[in-house]
Amino acid sequence: MPEDFDFVIEMGEAPGGYSIGVTSPSGENHTIANLDAHELLSTLPTLQAAVLGSAARSRGVGDELETPVRKVGGTLFNAVFQNATKALYLSSRQKAEEQGRRLRLVLRVRSPELAALPWELLHDSQLGGYLCLHHPIVRHVEVLEPVSPLCVEPPLRILGMEALPGSLGTLDAQAEREYLTAALKPLIDEGMVQLDWVPGHTKQHLFDALLRGGCHIFHFVGHGKFDERRRQGMLVLSDDQGREDLLHAEALGSLISIASPSPRLVVLNSCETGTSHAEDLFSSTAAELEHTVPAVVAMQFAVTDKAAILFSRAFYHALAANRPVDEAVRTGRIALRADKDDSLECFTPVLYQRSGDARLFDLTSPTKAPPPPITGEEVDHIQVDQIQGDSQDVKAPQPSGSQITIPPPVDFTPRPAIDTDHWVVSMAVHPEGRLLATGARRLVRVWDAVTGQVTWERRLGGWSTMVNAIAFSADGGRLATGSTDNIARIWDMATGDVSIELAHKHFVNAVDFDRSGRRLATGGADATACVWDLGTRNKVLSLRHARAVRDVKFSPDGRLLLTACDDRSAYVWDVNTGEQKLQIPHKDFVLRVAFSPDGRKIATCSEDRTAQVRETQTWTPLFHVEHRSGLRAVTFSPDSSLIATGSEDGAVCVWRADTGRSLLQVNHKRSANAVAFYPDGRFLASAGEDKLVHSTRLPDLQR
């Protein structure tokens, strides 16, 4: 199936109104919208009444009820689709039609009051009415973890739950269960889907069901509410006596996270689960759950039983036909509109998504058993694209290990903080120390660490492409990056051009040069770690893992490769033979690994909140350190005497590498995703979701 065209609308606060930026197949545009968001928010109760009233009233009354809905939809449309933006939309729509592709509208809203508005009502009579009936509309949530289709080995597991406290109005849950089963029956009969229901209505019943088996999709039937005091959405479950028992969105996310497999999609067929507060982007139940699952379908208004049933049936029919989730939501809207064409309930469902790709599952390609590792004697040749020049003429440098010259560190003082204006996903410090590189969404940038200015910048294609990994060669002449477009790139530092591209079958999460600069290791979400000969552009080693590879590191002598994996283990491999030398278990995903520069120690860090340190002669564990949240980064100091760790709660800690004694802590406001020592060991760089690169002077730490 051809890739979708995305019409991406980014909205945020700006002087004199709201900033509207558009990225589309036909070009880009930026404008300022003069929109009274608070006045529109005051109309939400009227819209709610109109939506519910349209489900029951006669056609004449239904037309009257639709008037305020169209007015709000038109106001939203006119604010965003001004002049050039409207022209880009029309051109993009025509281009999509000519090429047989879908055009979807992706809303990246950075202002809480704008996020609380019903963008699904976008309406223009000259363009065919409501845009959501012509295109999928996705509310993209800015969460770092990207997602790609999960190749599901049947059956795809759906876990349903109904909760109907006696104090609230009844729902026709039994009918929805029957329709859901009927919609999925063809795939159930083929063994492609398994539908189970939580055997009860309480938190404990849900806990037990998730812990016992997990699921790929969690479907909730019941009531939702919005807690104005806590500014957070919630589900209404039952206690043992059948009374209301509230479960706030944050707690629900934590509960869902215990499942294995973990849900990739949550469907909340309940009222107000898409409602948010005008002062908090993540206040709705759906948005909060994006921290835990890639996609959430929710309801922004109260929903009738009939609409909930019709939507579910059409939605799952589309999903069972292997449609992406955004198209399945549009299919559900159309089913509601077709059932009663003056009903306004088709605008009630909303889709929140953090992934650039809405195809969350691939039901046509079950996973196969992993093949045996490919060793250096079984070379796998692949096509490598050359960006500039002929691939036969351009050769990567091939110095031997004894000839490599590492530039001496330069004495300087880095700027304490560099505002990158983007979440920093990956970071590396140049061997000379004066420069540092950062990877973010779509951006590869090299900074002068002293002035805080960008020395060069390159932009990758695809609005959601993340630069997951970045590393300098030992001589500082090249920069390697890995990104969610499935490509590892090598950039020439002198020109800023790409010299080599190396392809994985899934996201590239890790890159690392060996000390000679002749080989590059890569790790990907395709469950492989590869070693490439940069002189021949050939893959000389491919190591299969059970799940996604998160990090790769060469030993200083280049003989070993250390890998981190989502199967809750790190591994040590012999680079020459592909033999596994060691498996290091953790209790959760292993995200980063490191060799000490003297080769005598290794460190691994995990979502289980720990970093482990071992010596490399016998692989004996030396100690482990703990944070209060999952660890995102670990590295050794240049003299191998210290380790630094970065955590999801923003804590960056420095520890003695021989005993694990805590020496220093630096606090970021949000997750710290990357840490790196400067070459002279006097400063530590750290960066993450607060968009800042902090350079911290290390005092005399009595190492």
XYZ file of C-alpha atoms in Angstrom:
703
model
C 0.000 0.000 0.000
C 1.419 3.468 -0.911
C 2.500 5.664 1.979
C 0.035 8.252 3.243
C 0.469 11.938 2.554
C 0.465 13.893 5.804
C -0.860 17.435 6.018
C 0.737 18.422 9.322
C -0.611 21.430 11.215
C 1.465 22.648 14.170
C -0.298 25.088 16.495
C 1.102 27.005 19.443
C 1.012 30.302 21.259
C 2.515 33.396 19.641
C 2.396 37.185 20.089
C -0.859 38.480 18.643
C -2.580 35.119 18.382
C -1.574 31.543 17.644
C 1.261 30.323 15.461
C 0.084 28.014 12.648
C 2.789 26.083 10.817
C 1.977 23.696 7.971
C 4.115 20.966 6.436
C 2.508 19.284 3.451
C 3.289 17.309 0.265
C 2.988 20.590 -1.626
C 5.156 22.784 0.583
C 5.274 24.624 3.889
C 3.692 27.778 5.282
C 3.574 29.726 8.514
C 0.997 32.261 9.648
C -0.586 33.794 12.745
C -4.210 32.957 13.540
C -6.398 35.431 15.390
C -8.611 32.962 17.242
C -10.560 33.490 20.462
C -10.035 30.026 21.939
C -11.713 30.822 25.248
C -14.897 32.007 23.544
C -14.993 28.779 21.542
C -14.413 26.743 24.702
C -17.472 28.395 26.232
C -19.589 26.858 23.454
C -18.678 23.265 24.370
C -21.778 22.679 26.557
C -23.981 23.842 23.653
C -22.127 21.532 21.263
C -22.486 18.643 23.705
C -26.241 19.165 23.882
C -26.475 19.454 20.094
C -24.556 16.222 19.513
C -26.706 14.211 21.910
C -29.909 15.890 20.765
C -29.208 15.097 17.116
C -29.173 11.376 17.905
C -32.836 11.401 18.940
C -34.545 14.375 17.290
C -36.358 14.574 13.986
C -34.642 15.732 10.846
C -35.910 19.326 11.062
C -34.761 19.756 14.628
C -31.495 18.005 13.745
C -30.734 20.643 11.097
C -31.364 23.364 13.653
C -29.071 21.663 16.164
C -26.301 21.456 13.585
C -26.127 25.226 13.088
C -23.838 25.946 16.098
C -21.703 22.923 15.211
C -21.111 24.167 11.683
C -20.429 27.662 12.985
C -17.689 26.442 15.320
C -16.287 24.164 12.606
C -16.198 27.052 10.144
C -14.492 29.343 12.645
C -11.791 26.751 13.261
C -11.327 26.153 9.536
C -11.042 29.841 8.661
C -8.526 30.446 11.446
C -6.168 27.738 10.220
C -6.753 27.460 6.466
C -5.926 31.010 5.498
C -4.931 31.857 1.918
C -1.620 30.020 1.332
C -2.506 27.242 3.779
C -5.786 26.597 2.001
C -3.949 26.517 -1.327
C -1.479 23.970 0.078
C -4.375 21.840 1.288
C -6.092 21.866 -2.112
C -2.839 21.089 -3.895
C -2.009 18.282 -1.452
C -5.480 16.789 -1.801
C -5.175 16.802 -5.579
C -1.706 15.252 -5.444
C -2.953 12.489 -3.159
C -5.877 11.736 -5.491
C -3.603 11.636 -8.547
C -1.231 9.174 -6.884
C -3.894 7.024 -5.261
C -2.790 7.877 -1.720
C -4.588 8.899 1.437
C -4.236 12.443 2.723
C -4.569 12.676 6.480
C -4.604 15.727 8.711
C -2.109 15.545 11.575
C -2.666 18.056 14.386
C 0.376 18.798 16.554
C -1.126 21.144 19.148
C 1.233 22.729 21.678
C -1.265 25.064 23.347
C -3.545 23.522 26.008
C -6.525 25.739 25.212
C -6.270 24.826 21.525
C -5.977 21.139 22.409
C -9.305 21.363 24.253
C -11.128 22.532 21.102
C -13.149 20.090 18.920
C -10.954 20.095 15.801
C -12.901 17.149 14.414
C -15.592 19.724 13.496
C -13.411 21.489 10.868
C -15.921 22.511 8.212
C -15.985 24.325 4.889
C -19.063 24.079 2.687
C -17.106 24.778 -0.523
C -14.721 21.886 0.187
C -17.351 19.258 0.837
C -18.341 19.959 4.432
C -16.670 18.282 7.396
C -13.029 17.427 6.731
C -13.038 14.504 9.171
C -15.422 12.602 6.869
C -12.992 12.976 3.948
C -9.662 12.507 5.727
C -8.439 10.807 8.877
C -7.693 13.376 11.589
C -4.936 12.467 14.035
C -4.086 14.362 17.202
C -0.354 13.732 17.394
C 1.012 13.722 20.932
C 4.648 14.747 21.420
C 6.051 11.671 23.141
C 9.563 10.504 22.273
C 8.975 6.796 21.726
C 8.184 6.248 18.031
C 6.220 3.225 16.862
C 6.103 1.080 13.748
C 3.728 -1.732 12.738
C 3.941 -4.746 15.017
C 4.231 -7.931 13.010
C 1.829 -9.956 15.124
C 2.153 -13.696 15.347
C -1.507 -14.726 15.525
C -3.653 -14.363 17.403
C -3.971 -10.605 17.860
C -5.227 -10.404 21.424
C -8.051 -8.011 22.335
C -9.041 -7.639 25.966
C -12.455 -6.102 26.616
C -13.810 -4.763 29.881
C -17.193 -3.426 30.900
C -17.807 -1.511 34.098
C -21.344 -0.465 35.016
C -21.636 0.895 38.566
C -25.208 0.754 39.819
C -25.235 4.477 40.615
C -24.818 5.452 36.950
C -27.117 5.033 34.020
C -27.095 1.676 32.312
C -25.407 1.022 29.002
C -26.224 -1.606 26.414
C -22.899 -3.308 27.072
C -24.171 -6.748 26.125
C -25.104 -5.507 22.642
C -21.670 -3.961 22.209
C -20.022 -7.225 23.256
C -22.100 -9.077 20.681
C -21.329 -6.592 17.899
C -17.636 -6.614 18.740
C -17.577 -10.402 18.586
C -19.503 -10.382 15.290
C -17.160 -7.821 13.736
C -14.121 -9.911 14.589
C -15.677 -13.349 13.950
C -13.949 -13.957 10.576
C -10.521 -13.348 12.117
C -11.474 -15.245 15.280
C -12.461 -18.244 13.165
C -9.153 -18.060 11.292
C -7.219 -17.955 14.534
C -5.914 -14.457 13.751
C -7.722 -12.737 16.640
C -8.520 -13.748 20.196
C -11.185 -11.745 22.057
C -11.348 -12.091 25.846
C -13.258 -10.140 28.482
C -12.186 -9.129 31.969
C -14.310 -11.355 34.260
C -15.490 -8.513 36.476
C -15.881 -4.759 36.905
C -13.264 -3.816 39.503
C -9.694 -2.541 39.430
C -8.534 -5.856 40.841
C -10.262 -7.775 38.041
C -8.496 -5.571 35.472
C -5.156 -5.899 37.261
C -5.412 -9.687 37.321
C -6.397 -9.917 33.647
C -3.541 -7.679 32.480
C -0.982 -9.422 34.656
C -2.155 -12.866 33.634
C -1.839 -12.505 29.888
C -1.675 -8.962 28.559
C -3.164 -7.968 25.209
C -2.496 -6.028 22.012
C -5.714 -3.957 22.257
C -7.625 -2.930 25.383
C -11.300 -2.040 24.772
C -13.286 -0.402 27.571
C -17.072 -0.169 27.685
C -18.476 2.027 30.427
C -18.503 5.539 31.781
C -15.854 8.237 31.807
C -15.620 11.529 33.630
C -13.350 14.538 33.842
C -11.991 15.610 37.223
C -11.868 19.431 37.117
C -10.060 19.630 40.447
C -7.192 17.352 39.401
C -7.498 18.386 35.756
C -7.407 14.799 34.628
C -9.725 12.371 32.876
C -10.780 9.103 34.483
C -12.753 5.912 33.995
C -15.551 4.873 36.322
C -15.104 1.271 37.477
C -17.020 -0.577 40.204
C -15.974 -1.613 43.671
C -16.915 -4.936 45.263
C -20.311 -3.513 46.276
C -21.113 -2.215 42.785
C -20.471 1.438 43.682
C -18.437 3.936 41.647
C -14.667 3.485 41.901
C -12.765 6.155 39.973
C -9.558 5.333 38.091
C -7.665 8.421 36.946
C -5.823 8.356 33.619
C -2.324 8.394 35.114
C -3.121 5.391 37.312
C -4.774 3.642 34.365
C -1.588 4.097 32.336
C 0.485 2.575 35.108
C -1.936 -0.335 35.348
C -1.825 -0.987 31.604
C 1.989 -0.948 31.662
C 2.135 -4.207 33.648
C 0.671 -6.183 30.741
C 2.914 -8.416 28.642
C 2.422 -8.074 25.747
C 1.632 -4.421 26.344
C -1.372 -2.899 24.497
C -0.573 -0.824 21.422
C -4.110 0.516 21.123
C -6.694 1.484 23.744
C -10.313 2.024 22.709
C -12.348 3.947 25.289
C -15.986 3.632 24.253
C -17.095 5.868 27.090
C -18.082 9.484 27.566
C -15.637 12.375 28.048
C -12.458 10.303 27.701
C -11.289 12.778 25.054
C -12.172 15.851 27.135
C -9.214 17.966 28.267
C -8.550 21.042 30.397
C -7.625 24.332 28.756
C -4.453 24.641 30.865
C -2.940 21.166 30.486
C -2.060 19.396 27.225
C -2.063 15.941 28.813
C -5.196 16.314 30.938
C -7.542 14.118 28.909
C -7.637 10.399 29.560
C -6.575 9.736 25.970
C -3.622 12.148 25.965
C -2.317 10.902 29.316
C -2.421 7.303 28.078
C -0.134 8.253 25.182
C 2.747 7.958 27.660
C 1.946 4.243 27.834
C 0.404 3.200 24.500
C 0.986 4.393 20.906
C -2.649 5.174 20.052
C -5.907 5.863 21.893
C -9.422 6.181 20.491
C -11.674 8.129 22.861
C -14.873 10.188 22.980
C -14.768 13.979 23.418
C -18.524 14.254 24.123
C -21.082 12.051 25.806
C -22.029 9.174 23.501
C -25.277 7.227 23.157
C -25.414 3.443 23.386
C -26.409 3.107 19.755
C -23.561 5.294 18.529
C -21.024 3.438 20.659
C -22.175 0.109 19.207
C -22.234 1.309 15.590
C -18.840 2.943 15.864
C -17.236 -0.143 17.436
C -18.639 -2.460 14.796
C -17.388 -0.354 11.868
C -14.089 0.461 13.545
C -13.179 -3.163 14.166
C -14.391 -4.275 10.751
C -11.866 -1.822 9.259
C -9.121 -2.841 11.671
C -9.776 -6.518 10.935
C -9.357 -5.690 7.234
C -5.823 -4.476 8.091
C -6.702 -0.774 7.747
C -4.592 1.666 9.769
C -6.196 2.926 12.960
C -6.791 6.464 11.658
C -8.689 5.125 8.656
C -10.622 2.773 10.952
C -11.744 5.806 12.985
C -12.868 7.587 9.804
C -14.766 4.437 8.794
C -16.538 4.501 12.162
C -17.481 8.158 11.653
C -18.958 7.428 8.255
C -20.961 4.518 9.675
C -22.507 6.871 12.236
C -23.237 9.529 9.618
C -24.745 7.007 7.228
C -26.993 5.493 9.897
C -28.611 8.872 10.594
C -27.268 11.478 8.249
C -28.260 14.449 10.402
C -26.698 12.955 13.534
C -23.691 14.819 14.885
C -22.296 11.898 16.892
C -19.773 11.166 14.142
C -17.697 14.027 15.606
C -17.529 12.464 19.056
C -14.637 9.994 18.476
C -11.093 11.382 18.611
C -7.792 9.679 17.837
C -4.672 10.472 19.822
C -1.468 9.041 18.412
C 2.239 9.425 19.090
C 3.416 7.360 16.119
C 3.965 8.771 12.650
C 2.554 5.546 11.218
C -1.065 4.687 12.031
C -0.636 1.075 10.918
C -0.084 -0.317 14.398
C -0.478 -3.964 13.437
C 0.403 -6.106 10.465
C -2.077 -8.992 10.577
C -0.910 -10.450 7.282
C 2.689 -11.233 8.149
C 3.171 -13.361 11.245
C 6.661 -13.304 12.684
C 8.958 -16.178 11.863
C 11.489 -17.885 14.085
C 14.732 -15.876 14.037
C 17.446 -17.345 11.788
C 20.854 -18.245 13.224
C 23.403 -15.421 13.537
C 25.284 -14.477 10.400
C 29.022 -14.489 10.990
C 31.844 -12.719 9.228
C 32.168 -15.690 6.849
C 28.559 -15.226 5.667
C 28.651 -11.727 4.224
C 25.267 -10.176 3.444
C 25.587 -7.676 0.580
C 22.986 -4.887 0.444
C 22.332 -1.852 -1.700
C 23.950 1.278 -0.231
C 22.830 4.630 -1.641
C 25.444 7.267 -2.363
C 24.186 10.819 -1.851
C 26.985 12.626 -3.635
C 29.328 11.309 -6.288
C 29.660 7.847 -7.770
C 29.761 4.981 -5.274
C 32.733 3.462 -7.106
C 34.805 6.618 -6.733
C 34.110 7.649 -3.156
C 35.896 5.466 -0.583
C 35.631 5.622 3.184
C 39.020 6.138 4.883
C 40.622 2.881 5.940
C 43.342 3.656 8.505
C 44.703 0.762 10.520
C 44.344 0.695 14.273
C 47.971 1.734 14.735
C 47.698 4.655 12.311
C 44.610 6.350 13.700
C 45.327 9.796 15.111
C 43.040 11.067 17.840
C 43.168 14.854 18.163
C 44.180 16.051 21.624
C 41.438 17.710 23.712
C 41.283 21.477 23.488
C 41.271 23.476 26.734
C 38.015 25.464 26.893
C 34.951 26.079 29.032
C 31.614 25.032 27.491
C 28.489 27.111 27.795
C 26.491 25.988 30.894
C 23.265 25.549 28.910
C 22.391 25.494 25.208
C 18.721 25.908 24.307
C 18.105 23.617 21.329
C 14.346 24.369 21.128
C 13.733 20.642 20.473
C 13.664 17.512 22.577
C 17.149 16.025 22.453
C 16.905 12.324 21.664
C 20.624 11.617 21.166
C 23.901 13.438 21.767
C 27.659 12.996 21.268
C 30.731 15.105 22.128
C 33.455 15.572 19.500
C 36.868 14.014 20.349
C 38.368 17.520 20.502
C 35.562 18.618 22.815
C 34.722 21.992 21.292
C 31.807 20.605 19.258
C 28.841 18.495 20.234
C 26.142 16.914 18.085
C 22.465 16.427 18.894
C 19.722 14.398 17.284
C 16.068 15.453 17.512
C 12.895 15.158 15.494
C 14.003 15.642 11.863
C 17.186 17.471 12.896
C 20.893 16.627 13.016
C 22.841 19.564 14.405
C 26.420 20.270 15.420
C 26.943 22.971 18.038
C 29.858 25.069 19.198
C 29.898 24.125 22.877
C 31.439 27.455 23.894
C 29.188 29.894 22.012
C 26.084 27.709 21.944
C 25.665 28.402 18.212
C 24.833 25.845 15.520
C 27.798 25.257 13.191
C 25.751 23.186 10.759
C 22.312 21.665 10.572
C 20.712 19.021 8.383
C 17.020 18.152 8.186
C 15.741 14.642 7.495
C 12.590 13.875 5.540
C 9.355 12.781 7.185
C 7.680 14.981 9.788
C 7.935 12.328 12.526
C 11.467 11.038 11.828
C 13.498 10.852 15.039
C 17.299 10.840 15.130
C 17.627 8.055 17.694
C 21.408 7.716 17.736
C 24.490 9.789 17.015
C 28.250 9.134 17.296
C 31.550 10.692 16.177
C 34.402 8.674 14.699
C 37.543 8.546 16.862
C 39.398 10.993 14.585
C 36.427 13.388 14.620
C 36.145 13.475 10.848
C 32.801 11.723 10.534
C 29.441 11.641 12.289
C 27.088 8.648 12.258
C 23.337 8.889 12.875
C 20.525 6.370 13.107
C 16.874 7.330 12.664
C 13.288 6.121 12.420
C 13.342 6.179 8.613
C 15.297 2.883 8.954
C 18.585 4.428 7.790
C 22.020 4.821 9.370
C 23.911 7.706 7.777
C 27.554 8.748 7.862
C 28.155 12.472 7.493
C 31.438 14.101 6.480
C 32.276 16.699 9.139
C 34.223 18.861 6.692
C 31.347 19.272 4.232
C 28.244 18.299 6.203
C 27.272 15.887 3.417
C 26.164 12.270 3.697
C 28.752 9.865 2.310
C 27.129 6.513 3.116
C 23.640 5.229 3.911
C 23.070 1.791 5.462
C 19.589 0.277 5.620
C 17.786 -1.726 8.308
C 14.273 -3.115 7.965
C 13.046 -1.066 10.911
C 14.105 1.938 13.031
C 17.835 2.371 13.564
C 18.242 2.878 17.310
C 22.029 2.773 17.724
C 25.306 3.534 15.917
C 28.947 3.208 17.000
C 32.306 3.461 15.195
C 35.132 1.152 16.151
C 38.379 2.844 17.136
C 39.936 2.407 13.694
C 37.018 4.078 11.939
C 36.821 1.239 9.419
C 33.694 -0.379 10.867
C 30.318 0.843 12.051
C 27.963 -1.071 14.344
C 24.224 -0.452 14.106
C 21.250 -1.700 16.093
C 17.648 -1.671 15.005
C 14.045 -2.345 15.906
C 14.227 -5.187 13.352
C 15.892 -7.145 16.194
C 19.338 -7.114 14.598
C 22.731 -5.676 15.456
C 25.004 -5.333 12.431
C 28.666 -4.602 11.792
C 29.506 -2.900 8.501
C 32.806 -2.625 6.625
C 32.828 1.026 5.573
C 35.423 0.447 2.874
C 33.283 -2.069 0.982
C 29.871 -0.941 2.356
C 29.138 -4.585 3.171
C 27.498 -6.032 6.235
C 30.057 -8.416 7.743
C 28.111 -9.481 10.822
C 24.408 -9.694 11.655
C 23.346 -10.726 15.156
C 19.719 -11.683 15.678
C 17.965 -10.778 18.923
C 14.545 -11.709 20.268
C 13.321 -8.099 20.235
C 14.415 -4.576 19.257
C 18.083 -3.676 19.722
C 18.382 -0.364 21.587
C 22.159 0.209 21.731
C 25.497 -1.113 20.424
C 29.064 -0.433 21.584
C 32.432 -1.741 20.377
C 35.067 -2.675 22.938
C 38.144 -0.395 22.721
C 40.090 -3.116 20.866
C 37.177 -3.752 18.504
C 36.985 -7.478 19.259
C 33.708 -7.443 21.194
C 30.302 -5.876 20.663
C 27.979 -5.009 23.547
C 24.271 -4.786 22.716
C 21.134 -3.704 24.608
C 17.793 -5.323 23.855
C 14.084 -4.985 24.624
C 14.079 -8.636 25.722
C 15.365 -7.375 29.106
C 18.966 -8.419 28.501
C 22.281 -7.061 27.322
C 24.691 -9.256 25.371
C 28.419 -9.479 24.681
C 29.382 -10.883 21.246
C 32.633 -11.910 19.563
C 32.840 -9.665 16.494
C 34.928 -12.132 14.477
C 32.746 -15.213 14.987
C 29.343 -13.891 16.038
C 29.515 -16.070 19.159
C 27.548 -14.872 22.179
C 29.957 -14.553 25.115
C 27.603 -13.288 27.824
C 23.972 -12.482 28.591
C 23.267 -9.839 31.250
C 19.694 -9.982 32.601
C 17.647 -6.999 33.734
C 14.013 -6.795 34.844
C 12.914 -4.481 32.024
C 14.065 -3.119 28.659
C 17.827 -2.514 28.467
C 18.220 0.874 26.778
C 21.933 1.784 26.870
C 25.310 0.092 27.280
C 28.923 1.268 27.560
C 32.505 -0.020 27.583
C 35.002 1.805 29.767
C 37.772 3.406 27.677
C 40.362 1.140 29.337
C 38.282 -1.902 28.375
C 38.120 -3.243 31.911
C 34.449 -2.617 32.665
C 31.034 -2.544 31.036
C 27.858 -0.799 32.142
C 24.236 -1.519 31.220
C 21.158 0.518 32.134
C 17.496 -0.351 32.023
C 13.910 0.749 32.478
C 14.091 -1.308 35.691
C 15.722 1.817 37.247
C 19.175 0.255 37.635
C 22.574 0.384 35.984
C 24.848 -2.640 36.362
C 28.649 -2.552 36.213
C 30.812 -5.625 35.535
C 34.506 -6.246 35.020
C 35.448 -7.753 31.641
C 38.052 -10.355 32.593
C 35.595 -12.807 34.177
C 32.386 -10.745 33.683
C 31.864 -10.656 37.441
C 29.261 -8.101 38.620
C 30.891 -5.285 40.616
C 27.853 -3.266 41.743
C 24.625 -1.682 40.565
C 23.192 1.796 41.107
C 19.529 2.795 41.291
C 17.372 5.749 40.281
C 13.768 6.488 41.154
C 12.712 6.096 37.491
C 13.834 4.154 34.446
C 17.332 4.872 33.134
C 17.821 6.316 29.661
C 21.609 6.767 29.462
C 24.940 5.533 30.837
C 28.562 6.350 29.985
C 32.124 6.206 31.393
C 34.498 9.109 31.919
C 37.602 9.285 29.657
C 39.854 7.949 32.435
C 37.343 5.154 33.259
C 37.098 6.267 36.905
C 33.486 7.546 36.770
C 30.159 6.587 35.280
C 27.262 8.922 34.589
C 23.597 7.950 34.274
C 20.476 9.767 33.071
C 16.917 9.004 34.126
C 13.324 9.516 33.013
C 12.703 11.732 36.041
C 15.422 14.135 34.860
C 18.097 13.092 37.365
C 21.666 12.882 36.030
C 24.051 11.207 38.477
C 27.814 10.688 38.614
C 29.186 7.625 40.444
C 32.574 6.102 41.192
C 33.197 3.343 38.657
C 34.923 1.060 41.171
C 32.475 1.189 44.084
C 29.289 2.820 42.798
C 29.503 5.584 45.411
C 27.305 8.556 44.508
C 29.328 11.715 43.840
C 27.087 14.262 42.106
C 23.520 14.818 40.889
C 22.221 17.290 38.297
C 18.475 17.698 37.805
C 16.726 18.312 34.496
C 13.074 19.368 34.465
C 12.158 16.406 32.257
C 13.648 13.107 31.078
C 17.441 13.056 30.625
C 17.983 11.019 27.447
C 21.730 11.404 26.860
C 24.921 11.915 28.883
C 28.521 12.332 27.674
C 31.787 13.404 29.284
C 33.937 15.971 27.540
C 37.321 14.536 26.456
C 39.319 16.186 29.247
C 36.951 14.771 31.888
C 36.333 18.171 33.486
C 32.742 18.596 32.260
C 29.685 16.429 31.780
C 27.119 17.116 29.043
C 23.527 15.982 29.546
C 20.377 16.581 27.496
C 16.790 15.460 27.064
C 13.174 16.537 26.978
C 13.734 19.951 28.569
C 15.367 20.864 25.213
C 18.580 22.002 26.940
C 22.117 20.686 26.715
C 23.594 21.215 30.164
C 27.377 21.257 30.614
C 28.273 20.726 34.270
C 31.721 21.394 35.707
C 32.827 18.382 37.738
C 34.447 19.441 41.018
C 37.243 17.493 42.672
C 35.288 14.296 43.200
C 38.018 12.391 45.086
C 38.021 9.575 42.611
